[in-house]
GROMACS .gro file of C-alpha atoms in nm:
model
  229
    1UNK     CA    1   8.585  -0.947  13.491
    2UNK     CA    2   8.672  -1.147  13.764
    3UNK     CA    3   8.412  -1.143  14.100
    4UNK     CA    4   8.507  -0.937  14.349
    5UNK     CA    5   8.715  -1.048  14.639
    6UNK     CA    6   8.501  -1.001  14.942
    7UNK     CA    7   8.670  -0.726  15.289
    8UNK     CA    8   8.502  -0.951  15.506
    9UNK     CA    9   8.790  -1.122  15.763
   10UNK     CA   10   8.862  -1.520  15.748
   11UNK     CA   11   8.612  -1.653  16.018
   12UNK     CA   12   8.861  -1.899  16.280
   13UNK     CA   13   8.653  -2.046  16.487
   14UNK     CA   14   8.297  -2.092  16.365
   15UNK     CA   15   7.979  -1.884  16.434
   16UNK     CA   16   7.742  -2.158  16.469
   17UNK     CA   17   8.010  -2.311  16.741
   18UNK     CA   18   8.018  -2.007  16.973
   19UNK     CA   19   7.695  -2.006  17.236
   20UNK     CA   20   7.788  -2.375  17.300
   21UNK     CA   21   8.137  -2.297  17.348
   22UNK     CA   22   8.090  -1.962  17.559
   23UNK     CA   23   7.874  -2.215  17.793
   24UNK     CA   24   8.090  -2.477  17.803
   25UNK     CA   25   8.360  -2.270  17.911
   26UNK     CA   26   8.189  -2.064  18.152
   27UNK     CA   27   8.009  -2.375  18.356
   28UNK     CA   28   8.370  -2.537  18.380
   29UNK     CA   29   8.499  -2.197  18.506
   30UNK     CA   30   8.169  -2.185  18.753
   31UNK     CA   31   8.301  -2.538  18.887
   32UNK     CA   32   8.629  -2.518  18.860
   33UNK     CA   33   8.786  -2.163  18.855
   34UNK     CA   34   9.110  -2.087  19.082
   35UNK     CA   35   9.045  -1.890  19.412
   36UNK     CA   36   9.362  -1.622  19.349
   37UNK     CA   37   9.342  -1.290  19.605
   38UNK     CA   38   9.318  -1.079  19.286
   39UNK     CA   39   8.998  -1.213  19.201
   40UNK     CA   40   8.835  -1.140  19.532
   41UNK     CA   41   8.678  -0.817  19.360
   42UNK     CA   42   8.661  -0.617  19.027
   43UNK     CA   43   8.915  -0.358  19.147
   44UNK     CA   44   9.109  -0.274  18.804
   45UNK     CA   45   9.453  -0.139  19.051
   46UNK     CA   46   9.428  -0.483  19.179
   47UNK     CA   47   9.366  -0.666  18.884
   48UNK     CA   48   9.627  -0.438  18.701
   49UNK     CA   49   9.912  -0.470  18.956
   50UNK     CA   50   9.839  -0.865  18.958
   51UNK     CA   51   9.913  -0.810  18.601
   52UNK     CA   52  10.246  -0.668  18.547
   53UNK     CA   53  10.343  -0.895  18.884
   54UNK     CA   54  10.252  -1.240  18.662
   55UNK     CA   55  10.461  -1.104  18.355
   56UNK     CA   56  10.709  -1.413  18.271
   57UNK     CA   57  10.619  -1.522  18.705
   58UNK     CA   58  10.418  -1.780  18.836
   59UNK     CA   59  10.113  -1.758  19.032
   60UNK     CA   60  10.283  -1.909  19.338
   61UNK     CA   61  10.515  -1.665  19.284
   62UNK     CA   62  10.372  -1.374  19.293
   63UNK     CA   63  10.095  -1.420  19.588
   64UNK     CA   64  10.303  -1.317  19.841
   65UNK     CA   65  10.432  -1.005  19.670
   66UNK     CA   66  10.076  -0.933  19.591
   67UNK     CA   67   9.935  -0.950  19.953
   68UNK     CA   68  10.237  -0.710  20.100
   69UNK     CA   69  10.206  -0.456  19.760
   70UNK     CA   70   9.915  -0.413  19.816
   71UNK     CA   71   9.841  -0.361  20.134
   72UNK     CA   72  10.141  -0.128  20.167
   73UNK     CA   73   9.988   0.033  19.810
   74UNK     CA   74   9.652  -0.026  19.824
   75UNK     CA   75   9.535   0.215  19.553
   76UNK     CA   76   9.705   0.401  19.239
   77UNK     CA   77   9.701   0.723  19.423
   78UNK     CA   78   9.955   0.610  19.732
   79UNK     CA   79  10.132   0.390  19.440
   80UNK     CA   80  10.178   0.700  19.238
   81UNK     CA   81  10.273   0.915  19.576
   82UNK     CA   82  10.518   0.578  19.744
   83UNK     CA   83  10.869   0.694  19.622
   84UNK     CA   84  11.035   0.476  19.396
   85UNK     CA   85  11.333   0.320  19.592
   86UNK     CA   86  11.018   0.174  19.820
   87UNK     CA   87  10.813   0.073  19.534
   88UNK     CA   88  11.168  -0.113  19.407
   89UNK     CA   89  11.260  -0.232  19.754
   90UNK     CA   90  10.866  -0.403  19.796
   91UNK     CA   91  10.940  -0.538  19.453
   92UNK     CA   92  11.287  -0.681  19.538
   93UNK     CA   93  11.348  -1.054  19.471
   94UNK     CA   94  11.030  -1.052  19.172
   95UNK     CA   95  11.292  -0.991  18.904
   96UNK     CA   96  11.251  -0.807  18.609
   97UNK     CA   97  11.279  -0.495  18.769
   98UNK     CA   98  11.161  -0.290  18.472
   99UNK     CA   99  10.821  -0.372  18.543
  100UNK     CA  100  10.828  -0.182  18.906
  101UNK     CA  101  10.938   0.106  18.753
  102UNK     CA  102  10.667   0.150  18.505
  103UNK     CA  103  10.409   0.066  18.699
  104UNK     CA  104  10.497   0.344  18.921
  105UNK     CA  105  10.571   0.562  18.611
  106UNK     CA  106  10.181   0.426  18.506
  107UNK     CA  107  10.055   0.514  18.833
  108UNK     CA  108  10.150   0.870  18.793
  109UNK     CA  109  10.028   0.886  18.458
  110UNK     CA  110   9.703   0.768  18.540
  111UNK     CA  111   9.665   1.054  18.829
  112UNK     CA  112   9.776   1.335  18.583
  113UNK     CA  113   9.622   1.234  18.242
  114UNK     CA  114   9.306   1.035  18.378
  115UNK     CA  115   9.215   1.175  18.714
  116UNK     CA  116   9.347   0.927  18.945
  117UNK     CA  117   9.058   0.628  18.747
  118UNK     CA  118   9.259   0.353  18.559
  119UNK     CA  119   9.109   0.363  18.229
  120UNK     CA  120   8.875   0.116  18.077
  121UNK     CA  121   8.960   0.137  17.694
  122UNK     CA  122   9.237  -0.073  17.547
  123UNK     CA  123   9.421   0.241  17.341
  124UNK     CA  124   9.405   0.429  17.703
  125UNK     CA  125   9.474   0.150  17.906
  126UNK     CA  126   9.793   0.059  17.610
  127UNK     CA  127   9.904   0.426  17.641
  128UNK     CA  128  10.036   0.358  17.991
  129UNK     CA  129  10.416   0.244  18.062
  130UNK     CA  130  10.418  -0.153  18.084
  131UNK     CA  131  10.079  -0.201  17.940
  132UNK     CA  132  10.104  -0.389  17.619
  133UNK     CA  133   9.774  -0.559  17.421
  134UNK     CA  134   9.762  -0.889  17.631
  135UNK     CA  135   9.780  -0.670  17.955
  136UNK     CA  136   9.524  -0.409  17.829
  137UNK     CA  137   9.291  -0.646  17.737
  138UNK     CA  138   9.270  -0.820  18.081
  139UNK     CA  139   9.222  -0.513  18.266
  140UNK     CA  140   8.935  -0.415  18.041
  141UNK     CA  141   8.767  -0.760  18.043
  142UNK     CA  142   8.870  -0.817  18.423
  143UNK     CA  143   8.792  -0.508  18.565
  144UNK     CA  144   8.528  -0.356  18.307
  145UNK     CA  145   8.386  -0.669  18.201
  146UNK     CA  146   8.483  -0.558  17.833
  147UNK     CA  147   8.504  -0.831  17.531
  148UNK     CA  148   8.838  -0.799  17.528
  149UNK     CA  149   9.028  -1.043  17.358
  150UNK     CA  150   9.320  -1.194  17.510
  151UNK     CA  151   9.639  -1.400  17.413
  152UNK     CA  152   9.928  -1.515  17.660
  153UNK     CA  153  10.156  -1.839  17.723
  154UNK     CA  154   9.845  -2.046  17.841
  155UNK     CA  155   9.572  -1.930  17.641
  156UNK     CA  156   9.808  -1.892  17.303
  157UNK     CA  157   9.856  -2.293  17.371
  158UNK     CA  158   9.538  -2.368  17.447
  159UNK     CA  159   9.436  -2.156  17.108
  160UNK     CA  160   9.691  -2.323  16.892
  161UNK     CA  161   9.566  -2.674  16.986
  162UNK     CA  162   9.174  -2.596  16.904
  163UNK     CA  163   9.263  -2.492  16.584
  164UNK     CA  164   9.563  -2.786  16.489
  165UNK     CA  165   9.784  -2.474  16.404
  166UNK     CA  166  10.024  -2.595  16.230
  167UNK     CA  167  10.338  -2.282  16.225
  168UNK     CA  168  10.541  -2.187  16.510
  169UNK     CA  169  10.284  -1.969  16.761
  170UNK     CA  170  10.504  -1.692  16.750
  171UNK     CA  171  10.514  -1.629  16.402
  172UNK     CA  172  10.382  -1.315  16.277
  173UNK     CA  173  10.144  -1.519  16.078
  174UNK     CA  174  10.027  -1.738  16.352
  175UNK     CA  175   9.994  -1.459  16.615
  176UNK     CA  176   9.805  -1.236  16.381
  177UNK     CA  177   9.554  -1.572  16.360
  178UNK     CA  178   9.562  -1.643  16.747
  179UNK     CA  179   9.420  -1.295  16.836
  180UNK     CA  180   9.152  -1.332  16.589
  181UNK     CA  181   9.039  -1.629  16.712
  182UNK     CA  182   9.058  -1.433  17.027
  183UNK     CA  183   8.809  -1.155  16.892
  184UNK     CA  184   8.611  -1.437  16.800
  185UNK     CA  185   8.539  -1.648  17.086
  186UNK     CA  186   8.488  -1.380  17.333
  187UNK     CA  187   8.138  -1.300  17.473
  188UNK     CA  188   7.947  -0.979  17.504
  189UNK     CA  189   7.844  -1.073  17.867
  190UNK     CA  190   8.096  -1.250  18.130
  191UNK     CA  191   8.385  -1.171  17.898
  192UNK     CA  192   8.619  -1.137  18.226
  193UNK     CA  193   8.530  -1.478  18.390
  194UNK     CA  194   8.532  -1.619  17.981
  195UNK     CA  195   8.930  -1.504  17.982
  196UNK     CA  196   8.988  -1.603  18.346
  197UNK     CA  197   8.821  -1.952  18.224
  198UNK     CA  198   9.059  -1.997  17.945
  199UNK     CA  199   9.363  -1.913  18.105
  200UNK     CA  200   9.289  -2.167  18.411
  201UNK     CA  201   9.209  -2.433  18.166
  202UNK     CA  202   9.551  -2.382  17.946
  203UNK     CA  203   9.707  -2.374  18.291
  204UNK     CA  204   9.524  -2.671  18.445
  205UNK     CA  205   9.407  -2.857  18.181
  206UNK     CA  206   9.573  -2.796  17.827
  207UNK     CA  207   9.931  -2.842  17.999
  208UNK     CA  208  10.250  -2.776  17.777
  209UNK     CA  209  10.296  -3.171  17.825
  210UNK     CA  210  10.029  -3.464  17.870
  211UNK     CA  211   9.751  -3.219  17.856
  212UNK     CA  212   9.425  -3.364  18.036
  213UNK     CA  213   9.202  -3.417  17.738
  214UNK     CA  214   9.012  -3.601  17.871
  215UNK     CA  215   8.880  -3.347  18.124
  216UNK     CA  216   8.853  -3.039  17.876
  217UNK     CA  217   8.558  -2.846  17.864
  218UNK     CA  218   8.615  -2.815  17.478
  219UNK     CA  219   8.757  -3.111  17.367
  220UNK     CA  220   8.432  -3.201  17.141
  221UNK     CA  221   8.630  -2.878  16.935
  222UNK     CA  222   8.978  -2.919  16.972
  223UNK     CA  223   9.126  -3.018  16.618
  224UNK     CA  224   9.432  -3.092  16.761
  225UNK     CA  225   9.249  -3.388  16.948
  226UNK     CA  226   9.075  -3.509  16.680
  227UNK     CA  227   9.338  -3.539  16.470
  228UNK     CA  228   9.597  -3.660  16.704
  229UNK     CA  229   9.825  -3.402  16.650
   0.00000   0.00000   0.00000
């Protein structure tokens, strides 16, 4: 008979790699993280709302809307209680209006089904209108410090490149592989300021076009690099 094929997953990125990774990521996000209002504290509304606001929106974009959300809505409770023409009309000119009207729809949910406390587990969190996996797992590493994993336009890129993947990112196939690595990478401890990290480098650093290699915290394990790809 043939050996048996073993249940344990395909290992991405590799173990012996990780603690010098983790640290080289984390110093360069000590150093060099971006100063964004949403980051002043560990509030999960704030972090949430900054959420759904950066769906398909830039940063510079969306600090404005942030600053006069929330202080008109400084809390889920007077988010779930603001009726929704107001929550629409602070949300006018953002685009993609869908995204007011669930987080208003989420707001109530989370003061009738989870006593007014956004929740810190990813099926809770996922539960809620608007809240798909990306979004669920930055509130629960953000907020919660949970070690979350995390894939989204500058992270995806900045995942794709480490490993020289080779099909289309948004393949089925390729996407299933991205959120391993994901899983993978992220820490037990810090894992809010490890996602944070990786999202400011694939926005700063690993650019769509004439990426700064040269300056990358983890260039010394980016395949793509290596291999000139």
């Amino acid at each position: 008979m043939g050996k048996a094929r073993s249940s344990e997953p395909v290992t991405v990125f590799p173990k012996e790699a990780r603690s010098a990774f983790r640290k080289a990521i984390l110093n360069w996000y000590d150093r060099n993280g971006r100063q964004l209002p949403w980051r002043v504290s560990a509030d999960p509304y704030r972090i949430w709302l900054s959420e759904i606001m950066l769906q398909q929106t830039t940063v510079a974009a969306v600090v404005p809307y942030f600053e006069r959300f929330s202080a008109e809505c400084p809390d889920v409770a007077t988010l779930a209680a603001t009726p929704l023409d107001r929550v629409m009309r602070l949300w006018e000119g953002l685009g993609y209006y869908s995204r007011a009207r669930n987080l208003h729809r989420a707001a109530q949910a989370i003061m009738t089904e989870f006593g007014g406390q956004i929740p810190e587990d990813l099926e809770s969190l996922q539960s809620l209108p608007g809240i798909g996996r990306y979004t669920a797992g930055a509130v629960a590493s953000f907020a919660f410090n949970r070690p979350a994993p995390i894939v989204e336009a500058n992270t995806e890129r900045l995942y794709a490149r480490l490993m020289a993947l080779p099909e289309d990112v948004r393949s089925t196939a390729s996407q299933k592989r991205l959120w391993q690595f994901a899983e993978e990478i992220v820490p037990s401890s810090r894992a809010g300021d490890f996602n944070q990290a990786l999202m400011d480098i694939g926005s700063q650093v690993c650019t769509p076009t004439t990426p700064l290699c040269d300056d990358c915290p983890v260039r010394r394990w980016c395949r793509a690099a290596s291999e000139g790809t």
